[in-house]
mmCIF file of C-alpha atoms in Angstrom:
data_model
loop_
_atom_site.group_PDB
_atom_site.id
_atom_site.type_symbol
_atom_site.label_atom_id
_atom_site.label_comp_id
_atom_site.label_asym_id
_atom_site.label_seq_id
_atom_site.Cartn_x
_atom_site.Cartn_y
_atom_site.Cartn_z
ATOM 1 C CA MET A 41 -16.271 -12.007 -28.415
ATOM 2 C CA PHE A 42 -20.130 -11.966 -27.531
ATOM 3 C CA PRO A 43 -22.033 -8.316 -27.927
ATOM 4 C CA VAL A 44 -21.060 -5.964 -25.888
ATOM 5 C CA ASN A 45 -20.888 -1.994 -25.134
ATOM 6 C CA TYR A 46 -18.263 -0.326 -25.133
ATOM 7 C CA VAL A 47 -18.135 3.319 -22.922
ATOM 8 C CA ARG A 48 -15.542 5.161 -22.303
ATOM 9 C CA ALA A 49 -15.873 7.205 -18.505
ATOM 10 C CA LYS A 50 -14.759 10.753 -18.396
ATOM 11 C CA SER A 51 -14.206 10.404 -14.783
ATOM 12 C CA LEU A 52 -13.929 8.450 -12.166
ATOM 13 C CA LYS A 53 -17.715 9.076 -10.566
ATOM 14 C CA HIS A 54 -18.852 8.931 -14.424
ATOM 15 C CA ALA A 55 -17.879 5.061 -14.189
ATOM 16 C CA VAL A 56 -19.011 4.628 -11.115
ATOM 17 C CA GLU A 57 -22.638 5.596 -12.627
ATOM 18 C CA GLN A 58 -22.166 3.648 -15.010
ATOM 19 C CA LEU A 59 -21.255 0.331 -13.439
ATOM 20 C CA ALA A 60 -24.825 1.217 -10.993
ATOM 21 C CA ALA A 61 -26.610 1.664 -14.548
ATOM 22 C CA ASN A 62 -25.415 -2.186 -16.199
ATOM 23 C CA PRO A 63 -25.284 -4.024 -13.588
ATOM 24 C CA ASP A 64 -23.369 -6.603 -15.311
ATOM 25 C CA ALA A 65 -20.545 -4.744 -16.773
ATOM 26 C CA LYS A 66 -17.280 -5.083 -16.207
ATOM 27 C CA LEU A 67 -14.478 -2.092 -15.396
ATOM 28 C CA LEU A 68 -11.203 -2.440 -18.628
ATOM 29 C CA ALA A 69 -8.556 -0.817 -17.499
ATOM 30 C CA GLY A 70 -5.587 -2.403 -19.508
ATOM 31 C CA GLY A 71 -7.365 -5.283 -20.725
ATOM 32 C CA MET A 72 -4.205 -7.933 -21.009
ATOM 33 C CA THR A 73 -6.784 -10.445 -19.032
ATOM 34 C CA LEU A 74 -10.140 -9.312 -19.448
ATOM 35 C CA LEU A 75 -10.272 -8.767 -23.018
ATOM 36 C CA PRO A 76 -8.796 -12.337 -23.207
ATOM 37 C CA THR A 77 -11.208 -13.671 -21.194
ATOM 38 C CA LEU A 78 -13.500 -12.059 -23.685
ATOM 39 C CA LYS A 79 -12.489 -13.144 -27.399
ATOM 40 C CA GLN A 80 -12.762 -17.009 -25.325
ATOM 41 C CA ARG A 81 -16.497 -16.801 -24.946
ATOM 42 C CA LEU A 82 -15.787 -16.828 -20.736
ATOM 43 C CA ALA A 83 -17.316 -14.287 -19.383
ATOM 44 C CA ARG A 84 -20.065 -12.059 -21.122
ATOM 45 C CA PRO A 85 -20.002 -8.302 -19.497
ATOM 46 C CA SER A 86 -22.973 -6.575 -20.923
ATOM 47 C CA HIS A 87 -20.792 -3.431 -21.252
ATOM 48 C CA LEU A 88 -17.066 -2.347 -20.555
ATOM 49 C CA ILE A 89 -16.995 0.103 -18.740
ATOM 50 C CA ASP A 90 -12.493 2.125 -19.946
ATOM 51 C CA ILE A 91 -11.239 3.024 -16.649
ATOM 52 C CA GLY A 92 -7.827 3.374 -18.756
ATOM 53 C CA ALA A 93 -7.645 6.599 -20.070
ATOM 54 C CA LEU A 94 -8.673 7.785 -16.538
ATOM 55 C CA ARG A 95 -5.413 10.880 -15.664
ATOM 56 C CA ALA A 96 -6.679 11.099 -12.219
ATOM 57 C CA LEU A 97 -5.953 7.063 -11.673
ATOM 58 C CA ARG A 98 -2.948 7.792 -13.321
ATOM 59 C CA ALA A 99 0.330 9.029 -10.895
ATOM 60 C CA ILE A 100 2.526 7.742 -8.544
ATOM 61 C CA LYS A 101 3.330 10.235 -5.631
ATOM 62 C CA ARG A 102 6.030 9.216 -2.436
ATOM 63 C CA SER A 103 5.464 10.864 0.717
ATOM 64 C CA ARG A 104 8.267 9.998 3.807
ATOM 65 C CA ASP A 105 7.357 7.088 4.137
ATOM 66 C CA LYS A 106 4.754 5.610 1.531
ATOM 67 C CA LEU A 107 4.789 5.436 -2.084
ATOM 68 C CA SER A 108 1.388 5.835 -3.868
ATOM 69 C CA ILE A 109 0.462 4.411 -6.861
ATOM 70 C CA GLY A 110 -2.076 5.351 -8.847
ATOM 71 C CA ALA A 111 -4.856 2.013 -10.031
ATOM 72 C CA GLY A 112 -4.191 2.895 -14.172
ATOM 73 C CA VAL A 113 -0.497 2.747 -13.824
ATOM 74 C CA ARG A 114 1.420 0.454 -16.689
ATOM 75 C CA HIS A 115 3.311 -2.238 -15.591
ATOM 76 C CA TYR A 116 5.988 -0.586 -17.812
ATOM 77 C CA GLU A 117 5.347 2.665 -15.913
ATOM 78 C CA VAL A 118 5.906 1.273 -11.914
ATOM 79 C CA ALA A 119 9.048 -0.881 -13.293
ATOM 80 C CA ALA A 120 10.171 2.620 -14.895
ATOM 81 C CA SER A 121 9.376 4.852 -12.608
ATOM 82 C CA ALA A 122 12.802 6.446 -10.463
ATOM 83 C CA LEU A 123 10.085 7.137 -8.109
ATOM 84 C CA VAL A 124 9.625 3.571 -7.774
ATOM 85 C CA ARG A 125 13.383 1.774 -8.194
ATOM 86 C CA GLU A 126 14.554 4.520 -5.620
ATOM 87 C CA ALA A 127 11.371 4.146 -3.177
ATOM 88 C CA ILE A 128 11.007 0.297 -3.431
ATOM 89 C CA PRO A 129 13.713 -1.035 -5.782
ATOM 90 C CA ALA A 130 12.396 -4.949 -5.460
ATOM 91 C CA LEU A 131 8.683 -3.698 -6.680
ATOM 92 C CA ALA A 132 9.630 -1.764 -9.460
ATOM 93 C CA TYR A 133 11.383 -4.750 -10.307
ATOM 94 C CA LEU A 134 8.362 -7.298 -10.119
ATOM 95 C CA ALA A 135 6.354 -4.902 -12.340
ATOM 96 C CA GLY A 136 9.025 -5.827 -15.013
ATOM 97 C CA GLN A 137 8.640 -8.797 -14.868
ATOM 98 C CA ILE A 138 5.364 -9.810 -15.472
ATOM 99 C CA GLY A 139 4.188 -10.656 -18.971
ATOM 100 C CA ASP A 140 6.127 -9.965 -21.707
ATOM 101 C CA PRO A 141 6.735 -6.457 -22.563
ATOM 102 C CA GLN A 142 3.379 -5.402 -24.930
ATOM 103 C CA VAL A 143 1.475 -6.701 -22.181
ATOM 104 C CA ARG A 144 3.476 -4.913 -19.656
ATOM 105 C CA ASN A 145 2.979 -1.600 -22.066
ATOM 106 C CA LEU A 146 -0.472 -2.157 -21.297
ATOM 107 C CA GLY A 147 -1.583 -4.053 -17.756
ATOM 108 C CA THR A 148 -2.298 -1.673 -14.945
ATOM 109 C CA ILE A 149 -1.514 -2.924 -11.308
ATOM 110 C CA GLY A 150 -5.299 -2.309 -10.160
ATOM 111 C CA GLY A 151 -6.521 -4.390 -12.646
ATOM 112 C CA SER A 152 -3.394 -6.748 -11.591
ATOM 113 C CA VAL A 153 -5.021 -7.291 -8.530
ATOM 114 C CA ALA A 154 -8.762 -6.651 -8.790
ATOM 115 C CA ASN A 155 -8.427 -9.702 -10.440
ATOM 116 C CA ASN A 156 -6.263 -11.830 -7.872
ATOM 117 C CA ASP A 157 -5.203 -13.955 -10.228
ATOM 118 C CA PRO A 158 -3.692 -16.661 -8.249
ATOM 119 C CA ALA A 159 -0.240 -17.021 -9.939
ATOM 120 C CA ALA A 160 -0.228 -13.257 -10.639
ATOM 121 C CA ASP A 161 2.699 -11.380 -9.616
ATOM 122 C CA TYR A 162 1.377 -8.173 -7.752
ATOM 123 C CA PRO A 163 -0.839 -9.398 -5.399
ATOM 124 C CA ALA A 164 2.796 -10.934 -3.608
ATOM 125 C CA ALA A 165 4.060 -6.825 -3.235
ATOM 126 C CA VAL A 166 1.049 -5.106 -1.597
ATOM 127 C CA LEU A 167 0.829 -8.563 0.587
ATOM 128 C CA GLY A 168 4.354 -8.386 1.675
ATOM 129 C CA LEU A 169 4.644 -5.344 2.474
ATOM 130 C CA ALA A 170 1.568 -4.974 4.199
ATOM 131 C CA ALA A 171 -0.238 -2.173 1.051
ATOM 132 C CA THR A 172 -3.317 -0.576 2.309
ATOM 133 C CA ILE A 173 -6.137 -0.268 -1.593
ATOM 134 C CA LEU A 174 -7.917 2.840 -1.549
ATOM 135 C CA THR A 175 -11.100 2.559 -3.544
ATOM 136 C CA ASN A 176 -14.209 4.144 -4.365
ATOM 137 C CA ARG A 177 -15.303 4.020 -1.491
ATOM 138 C CA ARG A 178 -13.009 2.721 1.484
ATOM 139 C CA ARG A 179 -9.011 1.752 2.963
ATOM 140 C CA ILE A 180 -8.888 -1.943 3.551
ATOM 141 C CA LYS A 181 -5.867 -3.638 4.117
ATOM 142 C CA ALA A 182 -3.749 -6.294 2.026
ATOM 143 C CA GLN A 183 -4.911 -9.106 5.079
ATOM 144 C CA ASP A 184 -8.388 -7.933 4.214
ATOM 145 C CA TYR A 185 -8.155 -7.905 0.560
ATOM 146 C CA PHE A 186 -6.918 -10.891 -0.632
ATOM 147 C CA GLN A 187 -9.735 -14.209 0.089
ATOM 148 C CA GLY A 188 -8.521 -17.149 -2.393
ATOM 149 C CA MET A 189 -8.278 -17.748 -5.727
ATOM 150 C CA PHE A 190 -10.071 -14.267 -7.954
ATOM 151 C CA ALA A 191 -11.939 -13.616 -5.003
ATOM 152 C CA THR A 192 -10.639 -10.283 -3.355
ATOM 153 C CA ALA A 193 -12.928 -7.810 -1.035
ATOM 154 C CA LEU A 194 -14.292 -5.909 -3.444
ATOM 155 C CA GLU A 195 -17.742 -5.219 -3.527
ATOM 156 C CA ASP A 196 -20.289 -4.593 -6.859
ATOM 157 C CA GLY A 197 -19.031 -0.986 -7.610
ATOM 158 C CA GLU A 198 -16.103 -1.124 -6.152
ATOM 159 C CA ILE A 199 -14.029 0.466 -7.449
ATOM 160 C CA ILE A 200 -9.633 0.934 -6.465
ATOM 161 C CA THR A 201 -8.039 4.031 -7.602
ATOM 162 C CA ARG A 202 -4.918 3.330 -5.562
ATOM 163 C CA ILE A 203 -2.581 1.267 -4.360
ATOM 164 C CA VAL A 204 -0.493 2.846 -1.038
ATOM 165 C CA PHE A 205 2.696 1.115 -0.696
ATOM 166 C CA PRO A 206 4.726 1.555 3.838
ATOM 167 C CA LEU A 207 8.167 1.952 2.504
ATOM 168 C CA PRO A 208 10.508 -1.033 3.705
ATOM 169 C CA LYS A 209 13.931 -1.109 5.118
ATOM 170 C CA LYS A 210 14.759 -3.492 2.897
ATOM 171 C CA ALA A 211 12.278 -6.107 -0.011
ATOM 172 C CA ALA A 212 13.348 -8.093 -2.897
ATOM 173 C CA TYR A 213 10.846 -10.759 -5.321
ATOM 174 C CA GLU A 214 12.172 -14.332 -7.052
ATOM 175 C CA LYS A 215 10.487 -16.129 -9.066
ATOM 176 C CA PHE A 216 10.094 -19.405 -10.324
ATOM 177 C CA ARG A 217 8.251 -17.605 -14.177
ATOM 178 C CA HIS A 218 6.587 -20.160 -16.172
ATOM 179 C CA PRO A 219 8.902 -20.521 -19.315
ATOM 180 C CA ALA A 220 5.964 -19.641 -21.359
ATOM 181 C CA SER A 221 2.781 -17.550 -19.840
ATOM 182 C CA GLY A 222 6.132 -15.360 -17.588
ATOM 183 C CA TYR A 223 3.209 -16.549 -14.710
ATOM 184 C CA ALA A 224 4.794 -17.037 -11.221
ATOM 185 C CA MET A 225 4.831 -21.126 -10.523
ATOM 186 C CA THR A 226 5.538 -19.796 -7.139
ATOM 187 C CA ALA A 227 7.223 -16.314 -6.471
ATOM 188 C CA VAL A 228 8.534 -14.508 -2.855
ATOM 189 C CA PHE A 229 8.501 -11.633 -2.015
ATOM 190 C CA VAL A 230 10.539 -10.886 1.435
ATOM 191 C CA ALA A 231 9.709 -7.584 2.882
ATOM 192 C CA VAL A 232 12.043 -6.099 5.962
ATOM 193 C CA THR A 233 10.347 -3.752 8.236
ATOM 194 C CA GLY A 234 10.108 -1.343 11.321
ATOM 195 C CA ARG A 235 6.996 -3.722 12.272
ATOM 196 C CA GLY A 236 9.352 -6.904 10.879
ATOM 197 C CA VAL A 237 9.695 -10.099 8.478
ATOM 198 C CA ARG A 238 7.634 -10.545 6.310
ATOM 199 C CA VAL A 239 6.498 -13.393 3.627
ATOM 200 C CA ALA A 240 4.724 -13.234 0.922
ATOM 201 C CA VAL A 241 3.978 -16.074 -1.494
ATOM 202 C CA THR A 242 2.229 -16.246 -4.867
ATOM 203 C CA GLY A 243 1.339 -18.375 -7.756
ATOM 204 C CA ALA A 244 1.644 -22.110 -4.834
ATOM 205 C CA GLY A 245 -1.107 -21.752 -3.191
ATOM 206 C CA PRO A 246 -4.244 -20.668 -4.786
ATOM 207 C CA GLY A 247 -4.865 -17.289 -3.674
ATOM 208 C CA VAL A 248 -1.304 -14.833 -2.122
ATOM 209 C CA PHE A 249 -0.612 -16.541 1.500
ATOM 210 C CA ARG A 250 1.891 -15.072 4.148
ATOM 211 C CA TRP A 251 4.431 -18.146 5.182
ATOM 212 C CA THR A 252 4.784 -16.146 8.823
ATOM 213 C CA LYS A 253 6.896 -20.065 10.380
ATOM 214 C CA ALA A 254 9.202 -18.423 8.187
ATOM 215 C CA GLU A 255 8.659 -15.017 9.131
ATOM 216 C CA ARG A 256 9.308 -15.678 12.516
ATOM 217 C CA ALA A 257 12.915 -17.893 11.570
ATOM 218 C CA LEU A 258 14.108 -14.746 9.791
ATOM 219 C CA GLY A 259 13.489 -12.659 13.006
ATOM 220 C CA LYS A 260 15.171 -13.887 14.960
ATOM 221 C CA HIS A 261 18.238 -14.823 12.166
ATOM 222 C CA LEU A 262 17.748 -13.204 8.410
ATOM 223 C CA ALA A 263 19.949 -15.355 6.443
ATOM 224 C CA PRO A 264 18.720 -18.103 3.607
ATOM 225 C CA GLU A 265 19.555 -20.560 6.290
ATOM 226 C CA ALA A 266 17.097 -19.518 8.844
ATOM 227 C CA VAL A 267 14.727 -21.287 6.979
ATOM 228 C CA GLU A 268 15.986 -24.207 5.162
ATOM 229 C CA LYS A 269 14.632 -27.170 7.385
ATOM 230 C CA LEU A 270 10.877 -25.614 6.687
ATOM 231 C CA SER A 271 8.994 -26.256 5.203
ATOM 232 C CA VAL A 272 4.923 -25.504 3.815
ATOM 233 C CA ASP A 273 2.118 -27.917 4.035
ATOM 234 C CA ALA A 274 1.723 -29.724 0.513
ATOM 235 C CA GLN A 275 -1.742 -30.908 1.035
ATOM 236 C CA ALA A 276 -2.458 -26.606 0.526
ATOM 237 C CA MET A 277 -0.408 -25.674 -2.632
ATOM 238 C CA ASN A 278 -2.493 -25.730 -6.234
ATOM 239 C CA GLU A 279 -0.861 -28.832 -8.019
ATOM 240 C CA ASP A 280 -1.445 -28.558 -12.880
ATOM 241 C CA MET A 281 -0.578 -29.567 -15.594
ATOM 242 C CA HIS A 282 2.731 -28.208 -15.311
ATOM 243 C CA ALA A 283 4.230 -28.918 -11.086
ATOM 244 C CA SER A 284 2.782 -30.927 -8.643
ATOM 245 C CA ARG A 285 1.648 -29.828 -4.951
ATOM 246 C CA GLU A 286 4.599 -31.062 -3.864
ATOM 247 C CA TYR A 287 7.540 -29.318 -6.084
ATOM 248 C CA ARG A 288 5.669 -26.238 -5.943
ATOM 249 C CA ALA A 289 6.433 -26.329 -2.100
ATOM 250 C CA ASN A 290 9.489 -26.982 -2.391
ATOM 251 C CA LEU A 291 10.044 -23.728 -4.968
ATOM 252 C CA VAL A 292 8.469 -21.630 -2.301
ATOM 253 C CA ASN A 293 11.503 -22.582 0.209
ATOM 254 C CA VAL A 294 14.193 -22.530 -3.076
ATOM 255 C CA MET A 295 12.345 -19.048 -3.242
ATOM 256 C CA THR A 296 12.012 -17.792 -0.077
ATOM 257 C CA ARG A 297 16.444 -18.382 0.411
ATOM 258 C CA ARG A 298 16.275 -17.136 -2.876
ATOM 259 C CA ALA A 299 15.163 -13.905 -1.790
ATOM 260 C CA VAL A 300 16.074 -12.716 1.874
ATOM 261 C CA ALA A 301 20.463 -13.650 -0.155
ATOM 262 C CA LYS A 302 19.429 -10.751 -2.319
ATOM 263 C CA LEU A 303 17.943 -8.501 0.227
ATOM 264 C CA MET B 251 -21.389 1.465 -32.592
ATOM 265 C CA ALA B 252 -18.574 3.395 -32.278
ATOM 266 C CA LYS B 253 -17.383 5.821 -34.304
ATOM 267 C CA ILE B 254 -13.739 6.389 -33.259
ATOM 268 C CA ARG B 255 -11.184 8.991 -35.264
ATOM 269 C CA LEU B 256 -7.186 7.197 -34.817
ATOM 270 C CA THR B 257 -4.494 8.081 -36.829
ATOM 271 C CA VAL B 258 -2.701 4.873 -38.841
ATOM 272 C CA ASN B 259 0.864 6.224 -40.215
ATOM 273 C CA GLY B 260 0.410 10.116 -40.444
ATOM 274 C CA VAL B 261 -2.668 9.575 -42.299
ATOM 275 C CA THR B 262 -5.912 10.460 -38.490
ATOM 276 C CA HIS B 263 -9.072 8.062 -40.076
ATOM 277 C CA THR B 264 -12.633 8.304 -39.068
ATOM 278 C CA ARG B 265 -14.113 5.017 -38.945
ATOM 279 C CA GLU B 266 -17.705 3.505 -37.281
ATOM 280 C CA VAL B 267 -16.993 -0.073 -35.975
ATOM 281 C CA GLU B 268 -18.561 -2.923 -34.129
ATOM 282 C CA ASP B 269 -17.977 -1.409 -29.915
ATOM 283 C CA ARG B 270 -16.092 -5.146 -30.004
ATOM 284 C CA THR B 271 -13.919 -4.979 -33.232
ATOM 285 C CA LEU B 272 -10.941 -5.698 -31.968
ATOM 286 C CA LEU B 273 -8.192 -3.168 -33.292
ATOM 287 C CA VAL B 274 -6.137 -5.509 -35.026
ATOM 288 C CA ASP B 275 -9.335 -6.474 -37.484
ATOM 289 C CA LEU B 276 -9.636 -2.243 -37.845
ATOM 290 C CA ILE B 277 -6.364 -1.758 -38.803
ATOM 291 C CA ARG B 278 -5.988 -5.530 -41.383
ATOM 292 C CA ASP B 279 -9.932 -4.482 -42.479
ATOM 293 C CA GLY B 280 -11.140 -1.536 -42.250
ATOM 294 C CA LEU B 281 -7.771 0.122 -43.426
ATOM 295 C CA GLY B 282 -6.368 -2.536 -45.619
ATOM 296 C CA LEU B 283 -3.135 -2.426 -43.142
ATOM 297 C CA THR B 284 -2.256 -6.104 -43.462
ATOM 298 C CA GLY B 285 1.295 -5.456 -42.841
ATOM 299 C CA THR B 286 -0.020 -6.211 -39.185
ATOM 300 C CA HIS B 287 -0.591 -10.116 -39.329
ATOM 301 C CA ILE B 288 -2.128 -12.137 -36.917
ATOM 302 C CA GLY B 289 -0.974 -15.461 -35.268
ATOM 303 C CA CYS B 290 -2.343 -16.769 -32.582
ATOM 304 C CA ASP B 291 -5.495 -14.594 -31.134
ATOM 305 C CA THR B 292 -4.589 -15.019 -27.597
ATOM 306 C CA THR B 293 -1.544 -12.213 -27.228
ATOM 307 C CA GLN B 294 0.746 -14.810 -27.150
ATOM 308 C CA CYS B 295 2.440 -15.114 -30.048
ATOM 309 C CA GLY B 296 2.696 -10.745 -30.905
ATOM 310 C CA CYS B 297 2.780 -11.043 -34.516
ATOM 311 C CA CYS B 298 -0.158 -8.377 -34.017
ATOM 312 C CA THR B 299 2.683 -5.760 -32.717
ATOM 313 C CA ILE B 300 1.986 -2.337 -33.687
ATOM 314 C CA HIS B 301 2.875 1.902 -31.497
ATOM 315 C CA MET B 302 0.035 2.918 -29.801
ATOM 316 C CA ASN B 303 1.448 6.174 -28.799
ATOM 317 C CA GLY B 304 4.382 5.964 -28.801
ATOM 318 C CA ARG B 305 4.801 1.498 -26.837
ATOM 319 C CA ALA B 306 4.413 -1.439 -28.893
ATOM 320 C CA VAL B 307 1.137 -3.275 -28.051
ATOM 321 C CA LYS B 308 -0.909 -6.446 -29.188
ATOM 322 C CA SER B 309 -3.648 -5.021 -31.723
ATOM 323 C CA CYS B 310 -5.890 -8.319 -30.999
ATOM 324 C CA THR B 311 -6.307 -7.350 -27.235
ATOM 325 C CA VAL B 312 -6.854 -3.872 -27.780
ATOM 326 C CA LEU B 313 -10.592 -2.755 -28.753
ATOM 327 C CA ALA B 314 -10.917 -0.459 -32.175
ATOM 328 C CA ALA B 315 -12.219 1.659 -29.218
ATOM 329 C CA GLN B 316 -9.892 1.928 -27.091
ATOM 330 C CA ALA B 317 -6.981 3.841 -29.218
ATOM 331 C CA ASN B 318 -9.541 6.257 -30.283
ATOM 332 C CA GLY B 319 -8.002 9.478 -30.263
ATOM 333 C CA ALA B 320 -4.471 7.077 -30.375
ATOM 334 C CA GLU B 321 -1.284 7.211 -32.742
ATOM 335 C CA ILE B 322 -0.884 4.118 -34.284
ATOM 336 C CA VAL B 323 2.127 2.879 -35.814
ATOM 337 C CA THR B 324 1.765 0.011 -37.751
ATOM 338 C CA ILE B 325 4.916 -2.417 -40.208
ATOM 339 C CA GLU B 326 3.493 -0.347 -43.557
ATOM 340 C CA GLY B 327 4.599 3.194 -41.599
ATOM 341 C CA MET B 328 8.411 1.800 -40.396
ATOM 342 C CA ALA B 329 10.387 2.648 -43.792
ATOM 343 C CA LYS B 330 10.606 6.368 -45.011
ATOM 344 C CA ASP B 331 10.404 8.764 -47.608
ATOM 345 C CA GLY B 332 11.817 4.811 -49.562
ATOM 346 C CA ARG B 333 14.600 4.101 -47.248
ATOM 347 C CA LEU B 334 13.464 0.686 -44.540
ATOM 348 C CA HIS B 335 13.713 1.961 -40.711
ATOM 349 C CA PRO B 336 17.817 0.790 -39.385
ATOM 350 C CA VAL B 337 15.372 -2.563 -37.854
ATOM 351 C CA GLN B 338 13.441 -3.508 -40.885
ATOM 352 C CA GLN B 339 16.983 -3.084 -42.687
ATOM 353 C CA ALA B 340 19.481 -4.942 -39.824
ATOM 354 C CA PHE B 341 16.224 -8.354 -40.564
ATOM 355 C CA THR B 342 17.550 -7.930 -44.259
ATOM 356 C CA ASP B 343 21.045 -7.239 -43.737
ATOM 357 C CA CYS B 344 21.711 -10.499 -41.333
ATOM 358 C CA HIS B 345 18.477 -12.182 -42.415
ATOM 359 C CA ALA B 346 16.615 -12.545 -39.630
ATOM 360 C CA LEU B 347 14.097 -14.258 -41.111
ATOM 361 C CA GLN B 348 12.450 -17.533 -42.630
ATOM 362 C CA CYS B 349 8.496 -17.625 -42.981
ATOM 363 C CA GLY B 350 8.511 -13.605 -42.165
ATOM 364 C CA PHE B 351 4.879 -14.356 -40.859
ATOM 365 C CA CYS B 352 6.665 -12.969 -37.348
ATOM 366 C CA THR B 353 8.273 -10.205 -38.890
ATOM 367 C CA PRO B 354 6.042 -7.503 -38.879
ATOM 368 C CA GLY B 355 5.258 -7.641 -35.512
ATOM 369 C CA MET B 356 9.467 -8.410 -34.169
ATOM 370 C CA ILE B 357 10.002 -5.793 -36.217
ATOM 371 C CA MET B 358 7.571 -3.890 -34.157
ATOM 372 C CA ALA B 359 8.987 -5.021 -31.025
ATOM 373 C CA VAL B 360 12.490 -4.595 -31.511
ATOM 374 C CA ALA B 361 11.539 -1.124 -32.308
ATOM 375 C CA GLY B 362 9.856 -1.163 -28.980
ATOM 376 C CA LEU B 363 12.655 -2.378 -27.298
ATOM 377 C CA LEU B 364 14.863 -0.647 -28.346
ATOM 378 C CA LYS B 365 13.527 2.811 -28.276
ATOM 379 C CA ASP B 366 13.504 2.507 -24.433
ATOM 380 C CA ASN B 367 16.899 0.443 -24.204
ATOM 381 C CA PRO B 368 19.100 1.144 -26.880
ATOM 382 C CA HIS B 369 22.511 -0.858 -26.436
ATOM 383 C CA PRO B 370 20.540 -3.743 -24.787
ATOM 384 C CA SER B 371 22.454 -6.980 -23.873
ATOM 385 C CA ASP B 372 22.519 -10.298 -24.798
ATOM 386 C CA GLU B 373 20.122 -11.028 -22.386
ATOM 387 C CA GLU B 374 17.759 -7.976 -22.352
ATOM 388 C CA ILE B 375 17.633 -9.096 -25.710
ATOM 389 C CA TYR B 376 16.006 -11.883 -25.011
ATOM 390 C CA ARG B 377 13.928 -10.808 -21.816
ATOM 391 C CA GLY B 378 13.140 -8.027 -24.686
ATOM 392 C CA LEU B 379 11.588 -10.034 -27.073
ATOM 393 C CA GLU B 380 9.997 -12.687 -25.154
ATOM 394 C CA GLY B 381 6.457 -11.114 -26.036
ATOM 395 C CA ASN B 382 7.029 -12.356 -30.147
ATOM 396 C CA LEU B 383 7.147 -16.247 -31.321
ATOM 397 C CA CYS B 384 9.215 -17.276 -34.393
ATOM 398 C CA ARG B 385 8.904 -20.715 -34.819
ATOM 399 C CA CYS B 386 11.404 -20.854 -38.124
ATOM 400 C CA THR B 387 14.788 -19.380 -37.108
ATOM 401 C CA GLY B 388 14.949 -20.069 -33.324
ATOM 402 C CA TYR B 389 16.349 -16.473 -32.831
ATOM 403 C CA ILE B 390 20.304 -16.752 -33.387
ATOM 404 C CA ASN B 391 19.928 -14.196 -36.853
ATOM 405 C CA ILE B 392 17.004 -12.397 -35.068
ATOM 406 C CA VAL B 393 19.436 -11.611 -32.142
ATOM 407 C CA LYS B 394 22.282 -10.583 -35.049
ATOM 408 C CA ALA B 395 19.582 -7.534 -36.222
ATOM 409 C CA VAL B 396 18.701 -6.159 -33.012
ATOM 410 C CA LYS B 397 22.525 -5.852 -32.108
ATOM 411 C CA GLN B 398 23.434 -4.104 -35.498
ATOM 412 C CA ALA B 399 20.165 -2.032 -35.557
ATOM 413 C CA ALA B 400 21.315 -1.288 -31.959
ATOM 414 C CA GLY B 401 22.147 2.664 -31.251
ATOM 415 C CA GLN B 402 21.861 3.159 -35.195
ATOM 416 C CA GLU B 403 18.671 6.307 -35.195
ATOM 417 C CA HIS B 404 15.553 5.275 -34.295
ATOM 418 C CA SER B 405 12.634 7.469 -35.666
#
């Protein structure tokens, strides 16, 4: 790792000031992606502004129709939270599928959403549930937030503070895990909401996306058979040493059907 | 440089470290507690697993500065009053190791698993040990040891 200056933020305001004062600074929360990136010398920030210990970012709250999760909440906390398990069980399940136990003990929801890895789990739930991302400056709708591989609507100096999920009628998440890394080779979050069915796919394409053809079909007939003959364009999927485009396109269909069957 | 203060196995230490120092390097080189191993150094193998504020974490992927003020337990802190921790005893009884390199991290991960889930099913044991790699045993005896330790007193 290159030399770096570590600063533990005392408050959100302090973190914002530190980011403004140091243009090459990076925020550090759980560090489960950032620290391996630094160890491989793939990034060279001047400062690490540690927001992982900020109490203000650690609360989970529920209102009548919304669940709000602080950006600094750890994956294990979401997986184990009685509030989350009761309000959106599929979200608690998703959090318990991330990485491994040690990673879940440190990794945060805000970090995952800020990083927007194309194979990360949380983006599927955030887009699938039409969540809102709250930052120190504004509210961003999920559909405007995710902008492709590792790209988001976040501006310099902007910090995610909470993610607010509208409660669905029902939801389910199905993931084909990479057996070594635990990342999604392809995973699908299906949500039945007051405004129709939403299907969000992660791991398959360059970024999380909605499979609108399946949403329309499931809106008419909420059953696995409804999507059986539908397909996504394989040319738009990712290809790597683990799976071809065609294989991932097929997984989108299979994972969607499994998720619908679980609703 | 960062001045940090942390409690390791009940003893409070104050150290001056480089900001980029990894917690595992502080534990091994700074405090001389070499039971915590560095296997892959890439957050995959789990050999460096320790407990930080009661949770199992991979100390190769935590900065020492992040652990400022934390309560750390390493493998050296598991035995109490000359008696092995139940997970250590179970690994001994079940011969849950061959070369032993992964064992300290494996024991810390199992202790973390049993704290959350005192009676895990086979499936939950497999899932609970996903963050730890053993290249010798094939895991059969490790799973046996987890079952022996399950439900016993854990400190």
